[in-house]
Amino acid sequence: MSDRFQYPNDREARSAARAKALEALLIEKGIINATTVDTVLKVFETRMGPFNGAKIVARAWVDPAFKQRLVADTPAAIAELTDLPEGMAGAEGEHMRAVANGEGVHNLIICTLCSCYPWPVLGLPPYWYKDPTFRSRAAREPRAVLKEFGLDVPTATEVKVWDSSAQIRWFVIPERPAGTEGMSEAELAALVTPESMMGVAVANAA
Amino acid sequence: MLTQFEQYAVTSMMGAGDTPPRANGTLCFASEWERSAFGVALALARDGHFEWEDFRRNLIAAIGDWERAQTPHTPDWNYYEQWLAALEATMLQHGLTTPEELAARTGAAA
């Protein structure tokens, strides 16, 4: 094997050794403990992320009355769900408002500041989301922007753009895909992407 | 409004040059050491061992050094290599470790 191919593996092994050494040193000194890293990552991996939004959407798909309540009073409806992490309906989530896609209407959310992104439900925003060009174009010509995302919204369908702010953080309830009648809530949740809850895509096909 | 340090820390990097890799609304780690380096840095800042901004300054500096050092032979970009360099630098600056301790651990020259 030539050096060319060897080099990246060496780098990787060196970085792994350095990271491990730092963590071990800090644990030995009592500055952190063996579970510190997992505790920090738990916030991102289980507490706040698009998997929460996906659960909410899947419930709305199987329960039309819940969907109505979700649109009418989003935090109260979210608070009904017991399998979401603590605090989902409060704190950062307290000003959340859901808008539903349906016959003749497609919703798109944008926001100026990433701090306005509904994190607990959608997770971390994608790179392009904070781009001023994306934001201004999405507000001005949403159909053209959606087309670039591969979403051709029929002319008869109204496109509504919602600008999140410190007061209200929006998310979209995408339409339930066809052919999903027999699916469980968990199976349905797996079809809900962050992009579909931003309105730049539809939910994945079954 | 922001109740979680973890959330504040990552949000502060959004849209800036040091924003971490992510896909589908979650952080991306290519290996366990990247995850560890991320978790250790956040935990140390959260617990007040240094300011998050101190770490970020070092991270931005490490990324800048890498960019300036670009030659045809520069190794492929790895965000978490810069992160790890910044974490080491910040820990050294705040007396959380010493060059000797690090060298003893990794077998590398201090």
PDB file of C-alpha atoms in Angstrom:
ATOM      1  CA  MET A   1       0.000   0.000   0.000  1.00  0.00           C
ATOM      2  CA  SER A   2       1.376   3.425  -0.885  1.00  0.00           C
ATOM      3  CA  ASP A   3       1.790   6.304   1.561  1.00  0.00           C
ATOM      4  CA  ARG A   4      -1.041   8.055  -0.163  1.00  0.00           C
ATOM      5  CA  PHE A   5      -3.491   5.526   1.151  1.00  0.00           C
ATOM      6  CA  GLN A   6      -1.771   5.026   4.460  1.00  0.00           C
ATOM      7  CA  TYR A   7      -1.838   8.653   5.504  1.00  0.00           C
ATOM      8  CA  PRO A   8      -5.561   9.198   6.227  1.00  0.00           C
ATOM      9  CA  ASN A   9      -5.682   6.082   8.410  1.00  0.00           C
ATOM     10  CA  ASP A  10      -2.745   7.337  10.436  1.00  0.00           C
ATOM     11  CA  ARG A  11      -4.420  10.673  10.894  1.00  0.00           C
ATOM     12  CA  GLU A  12      -7.609   9.009  11.976  1.00  0.00           C
ATOM     13  CA  ALA A  13      -5.802   6.769  14.464  1.00  0.00           C
ATOM     14  CA  ARG A  14      -3.826   9.724  15.826  1.00  0.00           C
ATOM     15  CA  SER A  15      -6.921  11.842  16.303  1.00  0.00           C
ATOM     16  CA  ALA A  16      -8.731   8.972  17.986  1.00  0.00           C
ATOM     17  CA  ALA A  17      -5.813   8.475  20.369  1.00  0.00           C
ATOM     18  CA  ARG A  18      -5.613  12.197  21.174  1.00  0.00           C
ATOM     19  CA  ALA A  19      -9.337  12.509  21.821  1.00  0.00           C
ATOM     20  CA  LYS A  20      -9.291   9.443  24.018  1.00  0.00           C
ATOM     21  CA  ALA A  21      -6.276  10.770  25.943  1.00  0.00           C
ATOM     22  CA  LEU A  22      -7.976  14.118  26.616  1.00  0.00           C
ATOM     23  CA  GLU A  23     -11.140  12.477  27.867  1.00  0.00           C
ATOM     24  CA  ALA A  24      -9.218  10.002  30.052  1.00  0.00           C
ATOM     25  CA  LEU A  25      -7.102  12.795  31.565  1.00  0.00           C
ATOM     26  CA  LEU A  26     -10.169  14.837  32.466  1.00  0.00           C
ATOM     27  CA  ILE A  27     -11.905  11.819  33.993  1.00  0.00           C
ATOM     28  CA  GLU A  28      -8.805  11.015  36.055  1.00  0.00           C
ATOM     29  CA  LYS A  29      -8.668  14.576  37.360  1.00  0.00           C
ATOM     30  CA  GLY A  30     -12.335  14.397  38.259  1.00  0.00           C
ATOM     31  CA  ILE A  31     -13.214  17.296  35.938  1.00  0.00           C
ATOM     32  CA  ILE A  32     -15.665  15.168  33.982  1.00  0.00           C
ATOM     33  CA  ASN A  33     -16.849  11.608  34.507  1.00  0.00           C
ATOM     34  CA  ALA A  34     -17.263   8.553  32.331  1.00  0.00           C
ATOM     35  CA  THR A  35     -20.841   9.414  31.377  1.00  0.00           C
ATOM     36  CA  THR A  36     -20.338  13.143  30.658  1.00  0.00           C
ATOM     37  CA  VAL A  37     -19.984  12.777  26.888  1.00  0.00           C
ATOM     38  CA  ASP A  38     -23.073  10.577  26.621  1.00  0.00           C
ATOM     39  CA  THR A  39     -25.072  13.007  28.744  1.00  0.00           C
ATOM     40  CA  VAL A  40     -24.188  15.933  26.465  1.00  0.00           C
ATOM     41  CA  LEU A  41     -24.936  13.963  23.309  1.00  0.00           C
ATOM     42  CA  LYS A  42     -28.224  12.721  24.712  1.00  0.00           C
ATOM     43  CA  VAL A  43     -29.584  16.242  24.321  1.00  0.00           C
ATOM     44  CA  PHE A  44     -28.975  16.049  20.581  1.00  0.00           C
ATOM     45  CA  GLU A  45     -29.700  12.378  20.093  1.00  0.00           C
ATOM     46  CA  THR A  46     -32.848  11.905  22.134  1.00  0.00           C
ATOM     47  CA  ARG A  47     -34.158  15.127  23.639  1.00  0.00           C
ATOM     48  CA  MET A  48     -34.237  17.638  20.812  1.00  0.00           C
ATOM     49  CA  GLY A  49     -34.420  16.702  17.185  1.00  0.00           C
ATOM     50  CA  PRO A  50     -36.549  15.970  14.140  1.00  0.00           C
ATOM     51  CA  PHE A  51     -37.623  12.609  15.620  1.00  0.00           C
ATOM     52  CA  ASN A  52     -39.885  14.591  17.983  1.00  0.00           C
ATOM     53  CA  GLY A  53     -41.526  16.471  15.139  1.00  0.00           C
ATOM     54  CA  ALA A  54     -41.931  13.197  13.250  1.00  0.00           C
ATOM     55  CA  LYS A  55     -43.832  11.670  16.179  1.00  0.00           C
ATOM     56  CA  ILE A  56     -46.132  14.687  16.369  1.00  0.00           C
ATOM     57  CA  VAL A  57     -46.844  14.565  12.634  1.00  0.00           C
ATOM     58  CA  ALA A  58     -47.457  10.796  12.675  1.00  0.00           C
ATOM     59  CA  ARG A  59     -50.009  11.262  15.463  1.00  0.00           C
ATOM     60  CA  ALA A  60     -51.714  13.995  13.451  1.00  0.00           C
ATOM     61  CA  TRP A  61     -51.916  11.618  10.474  1.00  0.00           C
ATOM     62  CA  VAL A  62     -53.650   8.853  12.419  1.00  0.00           C
ATOM     63  CA  ASP A  63     -55.840  11.092  14.582  1.00  0.00           C
ATOM     64  CA  PRO A  64     -57.700  13.882  12.715  1.00  0.00           C
ATOM     65  CA  ALA A  65     -59.043  15.366  15.968  1.00  0.00           C
ATOM     66  CA  PHE A  66     -55.490  15.647  17.305  1.00  0.00           C
ATOM     67  CA  LYS A  67     -54.452  17.300  14.054  1.00  0.00           C
ATOM     68  CA  GLN A  68     -57.189  19.917  14.520  1.00  0.00           C
ATOM     69  CA  ARG A  69     -56.051  20.604  18.082  1.00  0.00           C
ATOM     70  CA  LEU A  70     -52.430  20.737  16.923  1.00  0.00           C
ATOM     71  CA  VAL A  71     -53.237  23.514  14.473  1.00  0.00           C
ATOM     72  CA  ALA A  72     -55.559  25.344  16.895  1.00  0.00           C
ATOM     73  CA  ASP A  73     -53.279  25.250  19.964  1.00  0.00           C
ATOM     74  CA  THR A  74     -49.930  23.667  19.136  1.00  0.00           C
ATOM     75  CA  PRO A  75     -48.284  23.649  22.606  1.00  0.00           C
ATOM     76  CA  ALA A  76     -51.406  22.201  24.271  1.00  0.00           C
ATOM     77  CA  ALA A  77     -51.669  19.446  21.666  1.00  0.00           C
ATOM     78  CA  ILE A  78     -47.970  18.613  21.958  1.00  0.00           C
ATOM     79  CA  ALA A  79     -48.356  18.439  25.729  1.00  0.00           C
ATOM     80  CA  GLU A  80     -50.896  15.613  25.215  1.00  0.00           C
ATOM     81  CA  LEU A  81     -48.182  13.358  23.821  1.00  0.00           C
ATOM     82  CA  THR A  82     -46.588  11.424  26.623  1.00  0.00           C
ATOM     83  CA  ASP A  83     -43.766   9.793  24.658  1.00  0.00           C
ATOM     84  CA  LEU A  84     -41.968  13.073  23.979  1.00  0.00           C
ATOM     85  CA  PRO A  85     -39.089  14.352  26.122  1.00  0.00           C
ATOM     86  CA  GLU A  86     -39.859  16.584  29.072  1.00  0.00           C
ATOM     87  CA  GLY A  87     -40.250  20.268  28.248  1.00  0.00           C
ATOM     88  CA  MET A  88     -41.131  19.795  24.602  1.00  0.00           C
ATOM     89  CA  ALA A  89     -44.222  21.978  24.857  1.00  0.00           C
ATOM     90  CA  GLY A  90     -42.557  24.544  27.097  1.00  0.00           C
ATOM     91  CA  ALA A  91     -39.378  26.599  26.991  1.00  0.00           C
ATOM     92  CA  GLU A  92     -38.140  26.780  23.419  1.00  0.00           C
ATOM     93  CA  GLY A  93     -41.267  25.072  22.184  1.00  0.00           C
ATOM     94  CA  GLU A  94     -43.786  27.358  23.825  1.00  0.00           C
ATOM     95  CA  HIS A  95     -44.472  29.598  20.866  1.00  0.00           C
ATOM     96  CA  MET A  96     -44.677  26.852  18.331  1.00  0.00           C
ATOM     97  CA  ARG A  97     -47.423  26.875  15.760  1.00  0.00           C
ATOM     98  CA  ALA A  98     -48.206  24.102  13.320  1.00  0.00           C
ATOM     99  CA  VAL A  99     -49.641  24.692   9.851  1.00  0.00           C
ATOM    100  CA  ALA A 100     -51.102  21.810   7.870  1.00  0.00           C
ATOM    101  CA  ASN A 101     -50.591  21.075   4.201  1.00  0.00           C
ATOM    102  CA  GLY A 102     -53.686  19.781   2.458  1.00  0.00           C
ATOM    103  CA  GLU A 103     -55.928  20.067  -0.551  1.00  0.00           C
ATOM    104  CA  GLY A 104     -55.052  23.338  -2.300  1.00  0.00           C
ATOM    105  CA  VAL A 105     -52.527  24.624   0.227  1.00  0.00           C
ATOM    106  CA  HIS A 106     -48.794  24.132   0.707  1.00  0.00           C
ATOM    107  CA  ASN A 107     -46.912  25.776   3.573  1.00  0.00           C
ATOM    108  CA  LEU A 108     -43.279  26.836   3.690  1.00  0.00           C
ATOM    109  CA  ILE A 109     -41.452  28.132   6.762  1.00  0.00           C
ATOM    110  CA  ILE A 110     -38.493  30.479   6.725  1.00  0.00           C
ATOM    111  CA  CYS A 111     -36.695  32.503   9.408  1.00  0.00           C
ATOM    112  CA  THR A 112     -34.115  35.203   9.661  1.00  0.00           C
ATOM    113  CA  LEU A 113     -32.332  33.974  12.752  1.00  0.00           C
ATOM    114  CA  CYS A 114     -31.429  30.416  13.523  1.00  0.00           C
ATOM    115  CA  SER A 115     -32.403  31.065  17.105  1.00  0.00           C
ATOM    116  CA  CYS A 116     -35.968  31.170  15.800  1.00  0.00           C
ATOM    117  CA  TYR A 117     -35.788  27.666  14.424  1.00  0.00           C
ATOM    118  CA  PRO A 118     -38.034  25.216  16.321  1.00  0.00           C
ATOM    119  CA  TRP A 119     -35.137  23.037  17.445  1.00  0.00           C
ATOM    120  CA  PRO A 120     -36.895  20.658  19.809  1.00  0.00           C
ATOM    121  CA  VAL A 121     -39.130  19.541  16.961  1.00  0.00           C
ATOM    122  CA  LEU A 122     -36.989  19.969  13.827  1.00  0.00           C
ATOM    123  CA  GLY A 123     -33.443  19.532  15.135  1.00  0.00           C
ATOM    124  CA  LEU A 124     -30.530  21.531  13.732  1.00  0.00           C
ATOM    125  CA  PRO A 125     -31.257  23.707  10.708  1.00  0.00           C
ATOM    126  CA  PRO A 126     -29.621  22.774   7.392  1.00  0.00           C
ATOM    127  CA  TYR A 127     -26.793  24.923   5.983  1.00  0.00           C
ATOM    128  CA  TRP A 128     -28.913  26.758   3.443  1.00  0.00           C
ATOM    129  CA  TYR A 129     -31.620  27.723   5.903  1.00  0.00           C
ATOM    130  CA  LYS A 130     -29.910  30.837   7.232  1.00  0.00           C
ATOM    131  CA  ASP A 131     -28.696  31.933   3.816  1.00  0.00           C
ATOM    132  CA  PRO A 132     -30.112  35.447   3.165  1.00  0.00           C
ATOM    133  CA  THR A 133     -30.602  34.563  -0.502  1.00  0.00           C
ATOM    134  CA  PHE A 134     -32.717  31.556   0.367  1.00  0.00           C
ATOM    135  CA  ARG A 135     -34.778  33.563   2.806  1.00  0.00           C
ATOM    136  CA  SER A 136     -35.466  36.527   0.549  1.00  0.00           C
ATOM    137  CA  ARG A 137     -36.134  34.380  -2.493  1.00  0.00           C
ATOM    138  CA  ALA A 138     -38.402  32.031  -0.537  1.00  0.00           C
ATOM    139  CA  ALA A 139     -40.451  35.030   0.576  1.00  0.00           C
ATOM    140  CA  ARG A 140     -40.549  36.571  -2.912  1.00  0.00           C
ATOM    141  CA  GLU A 141     -40.830  33.575  -5.233  1.00  0.00           C
ATOM    142  CA  PRO A 142     -41.589  30.492  -3.113  1.00  0.00           C
ATOM    143  CA  ARG A 143     -42.764  28.430  -6.084  1.00  0.00           C
ATOM    144  CA  ALA A 144     -39.496  28.895  -7.954  1.00  0.00           C
ATOM    145  CA  VAL A 145     -37.482  28.049  -4.828  1.00  0.00           C
ATOM    146  CA  LEU A 146     -39.593  24.951  -4.142  1.00  0.00           C
ATOM    147  CA  LYS A 147     -39.094  23.854  -7.724  1.00  0.00           C
ATOM    148  CA  GLU A 148     -35.339  24.026  -7.184  1.00  0.00           C
ATOM    149  CA  PHE A 149     -35.839  21.725  -4.197  1.00  0.00           C
ATOM    150  CA  GLY A 150     -37.556  19.330  -6.598  1.00  0.00           C
ATOM    151  CA  LEU A 151     -41.054  20.182  -5.435  1.00  0.00           C
ATOM    152  CA  ASP A 152     -43.411  21.196  -8.214  1.00  0.00           C
ATOM    153  CA  VAL A 153     -46.436  22.716  -6.488  1.00  0.00           C
ATOM    154  CA  PRO A 154     -49.491  22.738  -8.822  1.00  0.00           C
ATOM    155  CA  THR A 155     -50.586  26.248  -9.822  1.00  0.00           C
ATOM    156  CA  ALA A 156     -54.009  25.608  -8.285  1.00  0.00           C
ATOM    157  CA  THR A 157     -52.348  25.059  -4.906  1.00  0.00           C
ATOM    158  CA  GLU A 158     -51.763  28.153  -2.821  1.00  0.00           C
ATOM    159  CA  VAL A 159     -48.246  28.495  -1.356  1.00  0.00           C
ATOM    160  CA  LYS A 160     -48.211  30.146   2.073  1.00  0.00           C
ATOM    161  CA  VAL A 161     -44.915  31.374   3.518  1.00  0.00           C
ATOM    162  CA  TRP A 162     -44.528  31.671   7.296  1.00  0.00           C
ATOM    163  CA  ASP A 163     -41.675  33.693   8.725  1.00  0.00           C
ATOM    164  CA  SER A 164     -40.594  32.468  12.142  1.00  0.00           C
ATOM    165  CA  SER A 165     -39.688  35.046  14.751  1.00  0.00           C
ATOM    166  CA  ALA A 166     -38.922  35.145  18.435  1.00  0.00           C
ATOM    167  CA  GLN A 167     -42.687  35.220  18.958  1.00  0.00           C
ATOM    168  CA  ILE A 168     -43.778  32.333  16.757  1.00  0.00           C
ATOM    169  CA  ARG A 169     -41.834  29.352  15.469  1.00  0.00           C
ATOM    170  CA  TRP A 170     -43.646  27.548  12.707  1.00  0.00           C
ATOM    171  CA  PHE A 171     -43.527  23.995  11.507  1.00  0.00           C
ATOM    172  CA  VAL A 172     -45.429  22.215   8.771  1.00  0.00           C
ATOM    173  CA  ILE A 173     -47.614  19.118   9.049  1.00  0.00           C
ATOM    174  CA  PRO A 174     -46.955  17.533   5.650  1.00  0.00           C
ATOM    175  CA  GLU A 175     -49.630  15.463   3.924  1.00  0.00           C
ATOM    176  CA  ARG A 176     -49.805  11.771   4.719  1.00  0.00           C
ATOM    177  CA  PRO A 177     -48.335   9.854   1.769  1.00  0.00           C
ATOM    178  CA  ALA A 178     -50.612   7.602  -0.267  1.00  0.00           C
ATOM    179  CA  GLY A 179     -50.519   3.882   0.392  1.00  0.00           C
ATOM    180  CA  THR A 180     -49.745   4.188   4.113  1.00  0.00           C
ATOM    181  CA  GLU A 181     -53.163   3.114   5.423  1.00  0.00           C
ATOM    182  CA  GLY A 182     -51.947   0.003   7.205  1.00  0.00           C
ATOM    183  CA  MET A 183     -48.839   1.561   8.755  1.00  0.00           C
ATOM    184  CA  SER A 184     -48.220   2.007  12.478  1.00  0.00           C
ATOM    185  CA  GLU A 185     -47.457   5.416  13.997  1.00  0.00           C
ATOM    186  CA  ALA A 186     -43.791   4.477  14.344  1.00  0.00           C
ATOM    187  CA  GLU A 187     -43.606   3.418  10.702  1.00  0.00           C
ATOM    188  CA  LEU A 188     -45.319   6.644   9.667  1.00  0.00           C
ATOM    189  CA  ALA A 189     -42.926   8.755  11.762  1.00  0.00           C
ATOM    190  CA  ALA A 190     -40.024   7.282   9.797  1.00  0.00           C
ATOM    191  CA  LEU A 191     -41.440   8.904   6.646  1.00  0.00           C
ATOM    192  CA  VAL A 192     -41.384  12.421   8.137  1.00  0.00           C
ATOM    193  CA  THR A 193     -38.184  14.309   7.286  1.00  0.00           C
ATOM    194  CA  PRO A 194     -37.078  17.688   8.696  1.00  0.00           C
ATOM    195  CA  GLU A 195     -37.379  19.068   5.151  1.00  0.00           C
ATOM    196  CA  SER A 196     -41.017  17.969   4.963  1.00  0.00           C
ATOM    197  CA  MET A 197     -41.705  19.814   8.235  1.00  0.00           C
ATOM    198  CA  MET A 198     -40.094  22.954   6.750  1.00  0.00           C
ATOM    199  CA  GLY A 199     -42.238  22.594   3.662  1.00  0.00           C
ATOM    200  CA  VAL A 200     -39.365  22.297   1.170  1.00  0.00           C
ATOM    201  CA  ALA A 201     -40.269  18.657   0.569  1.00  0.00           C
ATOM    202  CA  VAL A 202     -43.157  16.273   1.006  1.00  0.00           C
ATOM    203  CA  ALA A 203     -43.019  13.301   3.377  1.00  0.00           C
ATOM    204  CA  ASN A 204     -41.177  10.269   2.016  1.00  0.00           C
ATOM    205  CA  ALA A 205     -43.201   7.738   0.033  1.00  0.00           C
ATOM    206  CA  ALA A 206     -44.199   4.535   1.766  1.00  0.00           C
TER     207      ALA A 206
ATOM    208  CA  MET B   1     -35.572  31.644  26.039  1.00  0.00           C
ATOM    209  CA  LEU B   2     -32.646  29.268  25.590  1.00  0.00           C
ATOM    210  CA  THR B   3     -32.745  26.914  28.502  1.00  0.00           C
ATOM    211  CA  GLN B   4     -30.127  24.362  27.526  1.00  0.00           C
ATOM    212  CA  PHE B   5     -26.444  25.156  27.297  1.00  0.00           C
ATOM    213  CA  GLU B   6     -26.038  22.467  24.641  1.00  0.00           C
ATOM    214  CA  GLN B   7     -28.587  24.184  22.475  1.00  0.00           C
ATOM    215  CA  TYR B   8     -27.093  27.628  23.031  1.00  0.00           C
ATOM    216  CA  ALA B   9     -23.600  26.373  22.169  1.00  0.00           C
ATOM    217  CA  VAL B  10     -24.560  24.842  18.847  1.00  0.00           C
ATOM    218  CA  THR B  11     -26.970  27.619  17.916  1.00  0.00           C
ATOM    219  CA  SER B  12     -24.189  30.166  18.439  1.00  0.00           C
ATOM    220  CA  MET B  13     -22.201  28.489  15.658  1.00  0.00           C
ATOM    221  CA  MET B  14     -25.035  28.320  13.144  1.00  0.00           C
ATOM    222  CA  GLY B  15     -24.427  30.304   9.995  1.00  0.00           C
ATOM    223  CA  ALA B  16     -20.813  30.981  11.029  1.00  0.00           C
ATOM    224  CA  GLY B  17     -17.584  29.484   9.686  1.00  0.00           C
ATOM    225  CA  ASP B  18     -17.274  27.010  12.534  1.00  0.00           C
ATOM    226  CA  THR B  19     -20.721  25.448  12.239  1.00  0.00           C
ATOM    227  CA  PRO B  20     -20.573  21.674  12.818  1.00  0.00           C
ATOM    228  CA  PRO B  21     -21.454  19.096  10.138  1.00  0.00           C
ATOM    229  CA  ARG B  22     -25.040  17.936  10.275  1.00  0.00           C
ATOM    230  CA  ALA B  23     -27.643  16.150   8.210  1.00  0.00           C
ATOM    231  CA  ASN B  24     -31.351  15.575   8.633  1.00  0.00           C
ATOM    232  CA  GLY B  25     -31.480  17.859  11.631  1.00  0.00           C
ATOM    233  CA  THR B  26     -28.885  15.976  13.641  1.00  0.00           C
ATOM    234  CA  LEU B  27     -25.140  16.213  14.206  1.00  0.00           C
ATOM    235  CA  CYS B  28     -22.928  13.953  12.094  1.00  0.00           C
ATOM    236  CA  PHE B  29     -20.017  12.104  13.632  1.00  0.00           C
ATOM    237  CA  ALA B  30     -17.866   9.903  11.435  1.00  0.00           C
ATOM    238  CA  SER B  31     -16.384   8.099  14.414  1.00  0.00           C
ATOM    239  CA  GLU B  32     -16.541   7.756  18.179  1.00  0.00           C
ATOM    240  CA  TRP B  33     -13.603  10.105  18.811  1.00  0.00           C
ATOM    241  CA  GLU B  34     -15.393  12.960  17.023  1.00  0.00           C
ATOM    242  CA  ARG B  35     -18.403  12.430  19.265  1.00  0.00           C
ATOM    243  CA  SER B  36     -16.145  12.398  22.367  1.00  0.00           C
ATOM    244  CA  ALA B  37     -14.305  15.562  21.355  1.00  0.00           C
ATOM    245  CA  PHE B  38     -17.624  17.313  20.784  1.00  0.00           C
ATOM    246  CA  GLY B  39     -19.094  16.174  24.104  1.00  0.00           C
ATOM    247  CA  VAL B  40     -15.980  17.017  26.140  1.00  0.00           C
ATOM    248  CA  ALA B  41     -15.751  20.576  24.760  1.00  0.00           C
ATOM    249  CA  LEU B  42     -19.428  21.291  25.432  1.00  0.00           C
ATOM    250  CA  ALA B  43     -19.291  19.787  28.916  1.00  0.00           C
ATOM    251  CA  LEU B  44     -16.200  21.794  29.922  1.00  0.00           C
ATOM    252  CA  ALA B  45     -17.784  25.071  28.789  1.00  0.00           C
ATOM    253  CA  ARG B  46     -21.144  24.188  30.310  1.00  0.00           C
ATOM    254  CA  ASP B  47     -19.468  23.506  33.660  1.00  0.00           C
ATOM    255  CA  GLY B  48     -17.572  26.800  33.539  1.00  0.00           C
ATOM    256  CA  HIS B  49     -14.028  25.515  32.925  1.00  0.00           C
ATOM    257  CA  PHE B  50     -13.799  27.987  30.070  1.00  0.00           C
ATOM    258  CA  GLU B  51     -16.094  30.277  28.150  1.00  0.00           C
ATOM    259  CA  TRP B  52     -17.706  28.822  25.041  1.00  0.00           C
ATOM    260  CA  GLU B  53     -16.440  31.852  23.133  1.00  0.00           C
ATOM    261  CA  ASP B  54     -12.841  31.008  24.138  1.00  0.00           C
ATOM    262  CA  PHE B  55     -13.239  27.594  22.571  1.00  0.00           C
ATOM    263  CA  ARG B  56     -14.902  29.036  19.466  1.00  0.00           C
ATOM    264  CA  ARG B  57     -12.091  31.530  18.942  1.00  0.00           C
ATOM    265  CA  ASN B  58      -9.597  28.664  18.979  1.00  0.00           C
ATOM    266  CA  LEU B  59     -11.793  26.630  16.645  1.00  0.00           C
ATOM    267  CA  ILE B  60     -12.078  29.504  14.176  1.00  0.00           C
ATOM    268  CA  ALA B  61      -8.307  30.024  14.414  1.00  0.00           C
ATOM    269  CA  ALA B  62      -7.645  26.311  13.777  1.00  0.00           C
ATOM    270  CA  ILE B  63      -9.938  26.365  10.743  1.00  0.00           C
ATOM    271  CA  GLY B  64      -8.198  29.521   9.503  1.00  0.00           C
ATOM    272  CA  ASP B  65      -4.757  27.922   9.905  1.00  0.00           C
ATOM    273  CA  TRP B  66      -5.887  24.908   7.935  1.00  0.00           C
ATOM    274  CA  GLU B  67      -7.277  27.104   5.160  1.00  0.00           C
ATOM    275  CA  ARG B  68      -4.102  29.185   4.927  1.00  0.00           C
ATOM    276  CA  ALA B  69      -1.956  26.051   4.827  1.00  0.00           C
ATOM    277  CA  GLN B  70      -3.723  24.797   1.696  1.00  0.00           C
ATOM    278  CA  THR B  71      -1.354  23.203  -0.775  1.00  0.00           C
ATOM    279  CA  PRO B  72      -1.968  20.423  -3.308  1.00  0.00           C
ATOM    280  CA  HIS B  73      -0.764  18.056  -0.583  1.00  0.00           C
ATOM    281  CA  THR B  74      -2.978  19.335   2.215  1.00  0.00           C
ATOM    282  CA  PRO B  75      -4.820  16.362   3.679  1.00  0.00           C
ATOM    283  CA  ASP B  76      -8.585  16.129   3.253  1.00  0.00           C
ATOM    284  CA  TRP B  77     -10.675  18.404   5.395  1.00  0.00           C
ATOM    285  CA  ASN B  78     -11.938  16.991   8.653  1.00  0.00           C
ATOM    286  CA  TYR B  79     -13.921  19.417  10.791  1.00  0.00           C
ATOM    287  CA  TYR B  80     -13.366  17.470  13.997  1.00  0.00           C
ATOM    288  CA  GLU B  81      -9.581  17.494  13.588  1.00  0.00           C
ATOM    289  CA  GLN B  82      -9.829  21.282  13.902  1.00  0.00           C
ATOM    290  CA  TRP B  83     -12.229  20.831  16.796  1.00  0.00           C
ATOM    291  CA  LEU B  84      -9.764  18.572  18.591  1.00  0.00           C
ATOM    292  CA  ALA B  85      -6.897  21.029  18.012  1.00  0.00           C
ATOM    293  CA  ALA B  86      -9.077  23.814  19.429  1.00  0.00           C
ATOM    294  CA  LEU B  87     -10.049  21.695  22.425  1.00  0.00           C
ATOM    295  CA  GLU B  88      -6.395  20.939  23.223  1.00  0.00           C
ATOM    296  CA  ALA B  89      -5.449  24.593  22.864  1.00  0.00           C
ATOM    297  CA  THR B  90      -8.306  25.753  25.095  1.00  0.00           C
ATOM    298  CA  MET B  91      -7.554  23.141  27.746  1.00  0.00           C
ATOM    299  CA  LEU B  92      -3.892  24.180  27.779  1.00  0.00           C
ATOM    300  CA  GLN B  93      -4.795  27.880  28.002  1.00  0.00           C
ATOM    301  CA  HIS B  94      -7.035  27.247  30.976  1.00  0.00           C
ATOM    302  CA  GLY B  95      -4.652  24.941  32.794  1.00  0.00           C
ATOM    303  CA  LEU B  96      -6.857  21.873  32.478  1.00  0.00           C
ATOM    304  CA  THR B  97      -3.839  19.945  31.238  1.00  0.00           C
ATOM    305  CA  THR B  98      -0.176  20.529  30.456  1.00  0.00           C
ATOM    306  CA  PRO B  99       1.886  19.795  27.342  1.00  0.00           C
ATOM    307  CA  GLU B 100       3.801  17.186  29.371  1.00  0.00           C
ATOM    308  CA  GLU B 101       0.655  15.362  30.421  1.00  0.00           C
ATOM    309  CA  LEU B 102      -0.591  15.306  26.854  1.00  0.00           C
ATOM    310  CA  ALA B 103       2.728  14.063  25.521  1.00  0.00           C
ATOM    311  CA  ALA B 104       2.883  11.320  28.140  1.00  0.00           C
ATOM    312  CA  ARG B 105      -0.585  10.180  27.134  1.00  0.00           C
ATOM    313  CA  THR B 106      -0.278  10.202  23.400  1.00  0.00           C
ATOM    314  CA  GLY B 107       3.395   9.337  23.053  1.00  0.00           C
ATOM    315  CA  ALA B 108       3.788  12.442  20.889  1.00  0.00           C
ATOM    316  CA  ALA B 109       6.309  15.235  21.306  1.00  0.00           C
ATOM    317  CA  ALA B 110       4.986  18.081  23.451  1.00  0.00           C
TER     318      ALA B 110
END
